[in-house]
Amino acid sequence: MNILVIDDEQAIRDSLTMFLEELGHKVQCAENGKAGLELFNTNDFQLVFSDITMPGMDGFEFLRQAKESKRHVDIVIITGNNSVDSAITALREGAYDYLQKPVNIAELSVVIDRVSEHLSLKHDNEILTKHFEETVRERVTETESELARIKSAFRENVGLEKLSVHSEKLKAVFDLADKFHSSPTVPVLIEGETGTGKELLARYVHYGQENSTSPFIAINCGAIPADLFESELFGHESGAFTGASATAKKGQFEIAENGTLLLDEIGDMPLAMQVKLLRVLEEREFYRIGGVKRLSFKGRFMASTNKSLSKEVEEGRFRRDLYHRLNVGYIKIPPLRERPEEIIPLASDFMLRACERHGRKLFEGFEPEAEKLLKSLSWEGNVRQLENAIERVVLIFDGPMIKASYFDFLKGEQMETTVSARDASSAPVSGDVSALIPEEGIDLDELIMRLIEQAMDMAGGNKATAAKLLNISPRTISRRLEKLKDDD
């Protein structure tokens, strides 16, 4: 050990030095507290023997200043006074131990052994502490990485991995969504054209930045038959009406619990059902059909539509009082053509995801003419149509750059409505529809599937909108698409 001896008596310094050096320790000496403190501050000592009574700075003052340095060193006080009070004071001030003059060699040896053991334990403790802290840091880093991965997987699972904001207009939309997320009792109405991402925004309002784990329930009002609306939303007791199941059924309000219920395309809700919905929103309570127990709805209510509900109100297709109740939290998503600065960044995002999803080689980017073309299109199907177009290009073409010619299919998209034996002429499907049937006949199923596929393209993949274009139910489209899948 490196040891410092402080004592105003030369004989004591010499005797202690000789004994300690014989034990193999390195020793330095000082004749008073001030000189000892100077040595202490400029050397690395593991043990200090200090007298108490010395001229100038005494042993107690040295002890106090040495302890203020926060250095790991053991200090043993040497006193020529038999007073127990001095020893107690020294220990209270932070001394490791004390010895009385004349110093007993046996006691000194015992103290040195204890100090050596103490220093060894402190050294081991420092190593263990350092190892523990390093291990904790590693585990924290691993945990943070795993948490980030879980959050990313969760957001991908709920659809929020597609969230991209590349314009001030859309940033303002998501700023509003953040505010409404923190107020779950406020109804939120989201308006926007087909394909603008209304459900994605609704999910963002629900999950927020912290990824809420409460349920998010979304149902499409256009896909629910009018006579089943009430049962679908509020549930029913067993045998409550003709055709009701033998067991009680929970409605969507009950399933949503403390989460979020989104009614997509609420503009398609029958007027008779709107008044019942309004009562639930105002009272936050409802009954199952045929039930007598009052149930509470404590969750968040959201609605979305590709229509202008204010116009629907003026034309008598939507209740004014329900509209005002929904309009407390209002978000309007601008169509893609009103934020052209987003088209290329979004196209790049979709290209990257499509390449990863299908295992295709990544394109280097878009040629200038391709960018110009994409910005010039009206994108009636909005973001969904853009995503579908990019995915089609990724599947069909190879790089290195995406060319304008790859999007030729977008320029002349229209729905074929007539079949000619020789020239495959077409006519629009609106009003009265006429078609020329060739002498050899046609495959009606094939024609219907072609019409459905084209309607789905025009609607950006939205079955409810495609069904309106064809004047059929979304379920019919679903059945036809399932049949096509089975035939494949």
PDB file of C-alpha atoms in Angstrom, residues 244-447:
ATOM      1  CA  ALA A 244     -82.118 -13.611 -33.703  1.00  0.00           C
ATOM      2  CA  SER A 245     -79.572 -16.113 -32.435  1.00  0.00           C
ATOM      3  CA  ALA A 246     -80.435 -18.389 -29.542  1.00  0.00           C
ATOM      4  CA  THR A 247     -77.744 -16.767 -27.449  1.00  0.00           C
ATOM      5  CA  ALA A 248     -77.291 -13.128 -26.583  1.00  0.00           C
ATOM      6  CA  LYS A 249     -75.039 -11.132 -28.901  1.00  0.00           C
ATOM      7  CA  LYS A 250     -72.888  -8.158 -28.007  1.00  0.00           C
ATOM      8  CA  GLY A 251     -73.103  -5.101 -30.223  1.00  0.00           C
ATOM      9  CA  GLN A 252     -70.182  -3.054 -31.477  1.00  0.00           C
ATOM     10  CA  PHE A 253     -70.673  -0.392 -28.784  1.00  0.00           C
ATOM     11  CA  GLU A 254     -70.313  -3.080 -26.136  1.00  0.00           C
ATOM     12  CA  ILE A 255     -67.328  -4.718 -27.851  1.00  0.00           C
ATOM     13  CA  ALA A 256     -65.504  -1.392 -28.096  1.00  0.00           C
ATOM     14  CA  GLU A 257     -65.739  -1.011 -24.285  1.00  0.00           C
ATOM     15  CA  ASN A 258     -63.227   1.678 -23.268  1.00  0.00           C
ATOM     16  CA  GLY A 259     -61.652   1.781 -26.714  1.00  0.00           C
ATOM     17  CA  THR A 260     -62.825   3.407 -29.942  1.00  0.00           C
ATOM     18  CA  LEU A 261     -65.781   2.706 -32.205  1.00  0.00           C
ATOM     19  CA  LEU A 262     -65.443   4.034 -35.764  1.00  0.00           C
ATOM     20  CA  LEU A 263     -68.498   4.147 -38.035  1.00  0.00           C
ATOM     21  CA  ASP A 264     -67.051   4.399 -41.533  1.00  0.00           C
ATOM     22  CA  GLU A 265     -69.222   6.004 -44.235  1.00  0.00           C
ATOM     23  CA  ILE A 266     -71.713   7.204 -41.643  1.00  0.00           C
ATOM     24  CA  GLY A 267     -73.499   9.122 -44.384  1.00  0.00           C
ATOM     25  CA  ASP A 268     -74.988   5.780 -45.476  1.00  0.00           C
ATOM     26  CA  MET A 269     -76.674   5.214 -42.105  1.00  0.00           C
ATOM     27  CA  PRO A 270     -80.498   5.084 -42.337  1.00  0.00           C
ATOM     28  CA  LEU A 271     -82.280   8.124 -40.879  1.00  0.00           C
ATOM     29  CA  ALA A 272     -84.253   5.947 -38.454  1.00  0.00           C
ATOM     30  CA  MET A 273     -81.008   4.687 -36.975  1.00  0.00           C
ATOM     31  CA  GLN A 274     -79.460   8.130 -36.716  1.00  0.00           C
ATOM     32  CA  VAL A 275     -81.798   9.248 -33.938  1.00  0.00           C
ATOM     33  CA  LYS A 276     -80.912   6.173 -31.870  1.00  0.00           C
ATOM     34  CA  LEU A 277     -77.226   6.837 -32.372  1.00  0.00           C
ATOM     35  CA  LEU A 278     -77.702  10.446 -31.294  1.00  0.00           C
ATOM     36  CA  ARG A 279     -79.284   9.333 -28.016  1.00  0.00           C
ATOM     37  CA  VAL A 280     -76.336   7.041 -27.265  1.00  0.00           C
ATOM     38  CA  LEU A 281     -73.845   9.819 -27.946  1.00  0.00           C
ATOM     39  CA  GLU A 282     -75.729  12.232 -25.689  1.00  0.00           C
ATOM     40  CA  GLU A 283     -76.493   9.847 -22.811  1.00  0.00           C
ATOM     41  CA  ARG A 284     -73.516   7.477 -23.240  1.00  0.00           C
ATOM     42  CA  GLU A 285     -75.941   4.615 -22.460  1.00  0.00           C
ATOM     43  CA  PHE A 286     -77.870   2.047 -24.495  1.00  0.00           C
ATOM     44  CA  TYR A 287     -79.864  -1.194 -24.299  1.00  0.00           C
ATOM     45  CA  ARG A 288     -79.500  -4.394 -26.239  1.00  0.00           C
ATOM     46  CA  ILE A 289     -82.510  -5.210 -28.379  1.00  0.00           C
ATOM     47  CA  GLY A 290     -84.922  -7.023 -26.059  1.00  0.00           C
ATOM     48  CA  GLY A 291     -82.769  -6.175 -23.053  1.00  0.00           C
ATOM     49  CA  VAL A 292     -83.701  -4.403 -19.823  1.00  0.00           C
ATOM     50  CA  LYS A 293     -80.198  -3.776 -18.506  1.00  0.00           C
ATOM     51  CA  ARG A 294     -78.799  -0.326 -19.209  1.00  0.00           C
ATOM     52  CA  LEU A 295     -75.261  -0.536 -20.600  1.00  0.00           C
ATOM     53  CA  SER A 296     -72.679   2.237 -20.556  1.00  0.00           C
ATOM     54  CA  PHE A 297     -70.408   3.312 -23.380  1.00  0.00           C
ATOM     55  CA  LYS A 298     -67.213   4.801 -21.961  1.00  0.00           C
ATOM     56  CA  GLY A 299     -65.150   4.725 -25.118  1.00  0.00           C
ATOM     57  CA  ARG A 300     -64.376   7.138 -27.922  1.00  0.00           C
ATOM     58  CA  PHE A 301     -66.789   7.542 -30.840  1.00  0.00           C
ATOM     59  CA  MET A 302     -65.568   8.399 -34.307  1.00  0.00           C
ATOM     60  CA  ALA A 303     -67.220   8.633 -37.709  1.00  0.00           C
ATOM     61  CA  SER A 304     -65.861   9.042 -41.218  1.00  0.00           C
ATOM     62  CA  THR A 305     -67.385   9.769 -44.601  1.00  0.00           C
ATOM     63  CA  ASN A 306     -66.395  10.554 -48.164  1.00  0.00           C
ATOM     64  CA  LYS A 307     -69.431  12.824 -48.430  1.00  0.00           C
ATOM     65  CA  SER A 308     -70.029  16.351 -47.207  1.00  0.00           C
ATOM     66  CA  LEU A 309     -72.355  15.772 -44.257  1.00  0.00           C
ATOM     67  CA  SER A 310     -73.363  19.444 -44.265  1.00  0.00           C
ATOM     68  CA  LYS A 311     -74.716  18.960 -47.811  1.00  0.00           C
ATOM     69  CA  GLU A 312     -76.369  15.708 -46.759  1.00  0.00           C
ATOM     70  CA  VAL A 313     -78.091  17.646 -43.968  1.00  0.00           C
ATOM     71  CA  GLU A 314     -79.343  20.336 -46.372  1.00  0.00           C
ATOM     72  CA  GLU A 315     -80.697  17.666 -48.709  1.00  0.00           C
ATOM     73  CA  GLY A 316     -82.481  15.896 -45.857  1.00  0.00           C
ATOM     74  CA  ARG A 317     -80.437  12.687 -45.891  1.00  0.00           C
ATOM     75  CA  PHE A 318     -78.712  13.253 -42.563  1.00  0.00           C
ATOM     76  CA  ARG A 319     -80.059  14.543 -39.259  1.00  0.00           C
ATOM     77  CA  ARG A 320     -78.931  18.064 -38.411  1.00  0.00           C
ATOM     78  CA  ASP A 321     -78.786  17.417 -34.658  1.00  0.00           C
ATOM     79  CA  LEU A 322     -76.594  14.319 -35.148  1.00  0.00           C
ATOM     80  CA  TYR A 323     -74.341  16.253 -37.516  1.00  0.00           C
ATOM     81  CA  HIS A 324     -73.779  18.995 -34.942  1.00  0.00           C
ATOM     82  CA  ARG A 325     -73.122  16.383 -32.245  1.00  0.00           C
ATOM     83  CA  LEU A 326     -70.500  14.688 -34.404  1.00  0.00           C
ATOM     84  CA  ASN A 327     -68.949  17.933 -35.565  1.00  0.00           C
ATOM     85  CA  VAL A 328     -67.376  18.722 -32.165  1.00  0.00           C
ATOM     86  CA  GLY A 329     -64.095  17.188 -33.262  1.00  0.00           C
ATOM     87  CA  TYR A 330     -63.879  17.761 -37.017  1.00  0.00           C
ATOM     88  CA  ILE A 331     -60.989  16.803 -39.298  1.00  0.00           C
ATOM     89  CA  LYS A 332     -60.986  17.334 -43.051  1.00  0.00           C
ATOM     90  CA  ILE A 333     -58.343  15.402 -44.991  1.00  0.00           C
ATOM     91  CA  PRO A 334     -57.423  17.306 -48.170  1.00  0.00           C
ATOM     92  CA  PRO A 335     -57.293  15.201 -51.347  1.00  0.00           C
ATOM     93  CA  LEU A 336     -53.898  14.268 -52.744  1.00  0.00           C
ATOM     94  CA  ARG A 337     -54.235  16.670 -55.695  1.00  0.00           C
ATOM     95  CA  GLU A 338     -54.313  19.578 -53.211  1.00  0.00           C
ATOM     96  CA  ARG A 339     -50.961  18.563 -51.726  1.00  0.00           C
ATOM     97  CA  PRO A 340     -48.866  17.709 -54.804  1.00  0.00           C
ATOM     98  CA  GLU A 341     -45.640  18.124 -52.835  1.00  0.00           C
ATOM     99  CA  GLU A 342     -46.483  14.787 -51.172  1.00  0.00           C
ATOM    100  CA  ILE A 343     -46.881  12.735 -54.340  1.00  0.00           C
ATOM    101  CA  ILE A 344     -43.213  11.894 -55.002  1.00  0.00           C
ATOM    102  CA  PRO A 345     -42.230  11.333 -51.321  1.00  0.00           C
ATOM    103  CA  LEU A 346     -45.271   9.068 -50.889  1.00  0.00           C
ATOM    104  CA  ALA A 347     -44.503   7.254 -54.134  1.00  0.00           C
ATOM    105  CA  SER A 348     -40.945   6.666 -52.892  1.00  0.00           C
ATOM    106  CA  ASP A 349     -42.257   5.304 -49.574  1.00  0.00           C
ATOM    107  CA  PHE A 350     -44.683   2.982 -51.378  1.00  0.00           C
ATOM    108  CA  MET A 351     -41.956   1.831 -53.774  1.00  0.00           C
ATOM    109  CA  LEU A 352     -39.658   0.910 -50.880  1.00  0.00           C
ATOM    110  CA  ARG A 353     -42.387  -1.006 -49.033  1.00  0.00           C
ATOM    111  CA  ALA A 354     -43.585  -2.804 -52.172  1.00  0.00           C
ATOM    112  CA  CYS A 355     -40.042  -3.891 -53.053  1.00  0.00           C
ATOM    113  CA  GLU A 356     -39.513  -5.230 -49.525  1.00  0.00           C
ATOM    114  CA  ARG A 357     -42.913  -6.924 -49.444  1.00  0.00           C
ATOM    115  CA  HIS A 358     -42.474  -8.709 -52.778  1.00  0.00           C
ATOM    116  CA  GLY A 359     -38.727  -9.306 -52.591  1.00  0.00           C
ATOM    117  CA  ARG A 360     -38.048  -7.129 -55.611  1.00  0.00           C
ATOM    118  CA  LYS A 361     -34.832  -5.239 -56.335  1.00  0.00           C
ATOM    119  CA  LEU A 362     -35.087  -1.674 -55.116  1.00  0.00           C
ATOM    120  CA  PHE A 363     -35.477   1.009 -57.792  1.00  0.00           C
ATOM    121  CA  GLU A 364     -32.996   3.882 -57.637  1.00  0.00           C
ATOM    122  CA  GLY A 365     -35.770   6.437 -58.049  1.00  0.00           C
ATOM    123  CA  PHE A 366     -38.108   8.103 -60.564  1.00  0.00           C
ATOM    124  CA  GLU A 367     -37.069   9.640 -63.857  1.00  0.00           C
ATOM    125  CA  PRO A 368     -37.967  13.372 -64.164  1.00  0.00           C
ATOM    126  CA  GLU A 369     -40.701  12.643 -66.714  1.00  0.00           C
ATOM    127  CA  ALA A 370     -42.211  10.045 -64.388  1.00  0.00           C
ATOM    128  CA  GLU A 371     -42.289  12.556 -61.527  1.00  0.00           C
ATOM    129  CA  LYS A 372     -43.863  15.139 -63.815  1.00  0.00           C
ATOM    130  CA  LEU A 373     -46.530  12.655 -64.893  1.00  0.00           C
ATOM    131  CA  LEU A 374     -47.368  11.577 -61.342  1.00  0.00           C
ATOM    132  CA  LYS A 375     -47.763  15.208 -60.267  1.00  0.00           C
ATOM    133  CA  SER A 376     -50.024  15.967 -63.242  1.00  0.00           C
ATOM    134  CA  LEU A 377     -52.605  13.271 -62.521  1.00  0.00           C
ATOM    135  CA  SER A 378     -55.767  14.070 -60.558  1.00  0.00           C
ATOM    136  CA  TRP A 379     -55.602  10.915 -58.380  1.00  0.00           C
ATOM    137  CA  GLU A 380     -59.325  10.503 -57.868  1.00  0.00           C
ATOM    138  CA  GLY A 381     -58.517   7.481 -55.712  1.00  0.00           C
ATOM    139  CA  ASN A 382     -56.008   9.567 -53.757  1.00  0.00           C
ATOM    140  CA  VAL A 383     -53.257   7.931 -51.674  1.00  0.00           C
ATOM    141  CA  ARG A 384     -54.712   4.438 -52.065  1.00  0.00           C
ATOM    142  CA  GLN A 385     -54.726   4.764 -55.852  1.00  0.00           C
ATOM    143  CA  LEU A 386     -51.124   6.007 -55.806  1.00  0.00           C
ATOM    144  CA  GLU A 387     -50.045   3.092 -53.613  1.00  0.00           C
ATOM    145  CA  ASN A 388     -51.787   0.574 -55.877  1.00  0.00           C
ATOM    146  CA  ALA A 389     -50.194   2.132 -58.968  1.00  0.00           C
ATOM    147  CA  ILE A 390     -46.692   1.971 -57.472  1.00  0.00           C
ATOM    148  CA  GLU A 391     -47.190  -1.632 -56.375  1.00  0.00           C
ATOM    149  CA  ARG A 392     -48.272  -2.571 -59.890  1.00  0.00           C
ATOM    150  CA  VAL A 393     -45.132  -0.957 -61.355  1.00  0.00           C
ATOM    151  CA  VAL A 394     -42.898  -2.754 -58.842  1.00  0.00           C
ATOM    152  CA  LEU A 395     -44.445  -6.110 -59.722  1.00  0.00           C
ATOM    153  CA  ILE A 396     -44.242  -5.706 -63.495  1.00  0.00           C
ATOM    154  CA  PHE A 397     -41.105  -3.701 -64.236  1.00  0.00           C
ATOM    155  CA  ASP A 398     -37.413  -3.805 -63.358  1.00  0.00           C
ATOM    156  CA  GLY A 399     -35.074  -0.890 -62.612  1.00  0.00           C
ATOM    157  CA  PRO A 400     -32.901   0.857 -62.317  1.00  0.00           C
ATOM    158  CA  MET A 401     -35.230   3.886 -62.659  1.00  0.00           C
ATOM    159  CA  ILE A 402     -39.031   4.130 -62.797  1.00  0.00           C
ATOM    160  CA  LYS A 403     -40.044   5.584 -66.183  1.00  0.00           C
ATOM    161  CA  ALA A 404     -43.106   7.606 -67.153  1.00  0.00           C
ATOM    162  CA  SER A 405     -44.136   4.909 -69.631  1.00  0.00           C
ATOM    163  CA  TYR A 406     -44.613   2.485 -66.740  1.00  0.00           C
ATOM    164  CA  PHE A 407     -47.733   4.487 -65.783  1.00  0.00           C
ATOM    165  CA  ASP A 408     -49.442   4.417 -69.170  1.00  0.00           C
ATOM    166  CA  PHE A 409     -52.191   2.333 -67.618  1.00  0.00           C
ATOM    167  CA  LEU A 410     -53.223   5.361 -65.546  1.00  0.00           C
ATOM    168  CA  LYS A 411     -53.839   7.662 -68.496  1.00  0.00           C
ATOM    169  CA  GLY A 412     -56.730   5.829 -70.083  1.00  0.00           C
ATOM    170  CA  GLU A 413     -58.376   4.021 -67.169  1.00  0.00           C
ATOM    171  CA  GLN A 414     -62.115   3.673 -67.807  1.00  0.00           C
ATOM    172  CA  MET A 415     -64.745   1.055 -67.268  1.00  0.00           C
ATOM    173  CA  GLU A 416     -65.733  -1.093 -70.244  1.00  0.00           C
ATOM    174  CA  THR A 417     -69.490  -1.546 -70.558  1.00  0.00           C
ATOM    175  CA  THR A 418     -70.098  -3.063 -74.001  1.00  0.00           C
ATOM    176  CA  VAL A 419     -68.706  -6.066 -75.755  1.00  0.00           C
ATOM    177  CA  SER A 420     -68.465  -6.162 -79.520  1.00  0.00           C
ATOM    178  CA  ALA A 421     -67.706  -9.260 -81.583  1.00  0.00           C
ATOM    179  CA  ARG A 422     -65.117  -7.458 -83.646  1.00  0.00           C
ATOM    180  CA  ASP A 423     -63.935  -4.199 -82.072  1.00  0.00           C
ATOM    181  CA  ALA A 424     -64.664  -4.483 -78.311  1.00  0.00           C
ATOM    182  CA  SER A 425     -66.307  -1.023 -78.240  1.00  0.00           C
ATOM    183  CA  SER A 426     -67.365   0.441 -74.878  1.00  0.00           C
ATOM    184  CA  ALA A 427     -70.039   2.708 -73.374  1.00  0.00           C
ATOM    185  CA  PRO A 428     -70.366   4.349 -69.925  1.00  0.00           C
ATOM    186  CA  VAL A 429     -72.351   2.539 -67.241  1.00  0.00           C
ATOM    187  CA  SER A 430     -74.768   5.252 -66.157  1.00  0.00           C
ATOM    188  CA  GLY A 431     -78.434   5.656 -66.888  1.00  0.00           C
ATOM    189  CA  ASP A 432     -79.679   3.227 -69.510  1.00  0.00           C
ATOM    190  CA  VAL A 433     -77.067   0.630 -70.383  1.00  0.00           C
ATOM    191  CA  SER A 434     -76.995  -1.020 -73.795  1.00  0.00           C
ATOM    192  CA  ALA A 435     -74.510  -3.592 -75.053  1.00  0.00           C
ATOM    193  CA  LEU A 436     -74.021  -5.442 -78.301  1.00  0.00           C
ATOM    194  CA  ILE A 437     -74.034  -9.200 -77.845  1.00  0.00           C
ATOM    195  CA  PRO A 438     -71.979 -10.983 -80.508  1.00  0.00           C
ATOM    196  CA  GLU A 439     -73.532 -13.814 -82.493  1.00  0.00           C
ATOM    197  CA  GLU A 440     -71.274 -16.350 -80.826  1.00  0.00           C
ATOM    198  CA  GLY A 441     -72.447 -15.121 -77.414  1.00  0.00           C
ATOM    199  CA  ILE A 442     -70.503 -13.874 -74.393  1.00  0.00           C
ATOM    200  CA  ASP A 443     -69.264 -15.186 -71.070  1.00  0.00           C
ATOM    201  CA  LEU A 444     -71.495 -13.230 -68.668  1.00  0.00           C
ATOM    202  CA  ASP A 445     -69.545 -14.246 -65.562  1.00  0.00           C
ATOM    203  CA  GLU A 446     -66.322 -13.030 -67.151  1.00  0.00           C
ATOM    204  CA  LEU A 447     -67.955  -9.729 -68.114  1.00  0.00           C
TER     205      LEU A 447
END
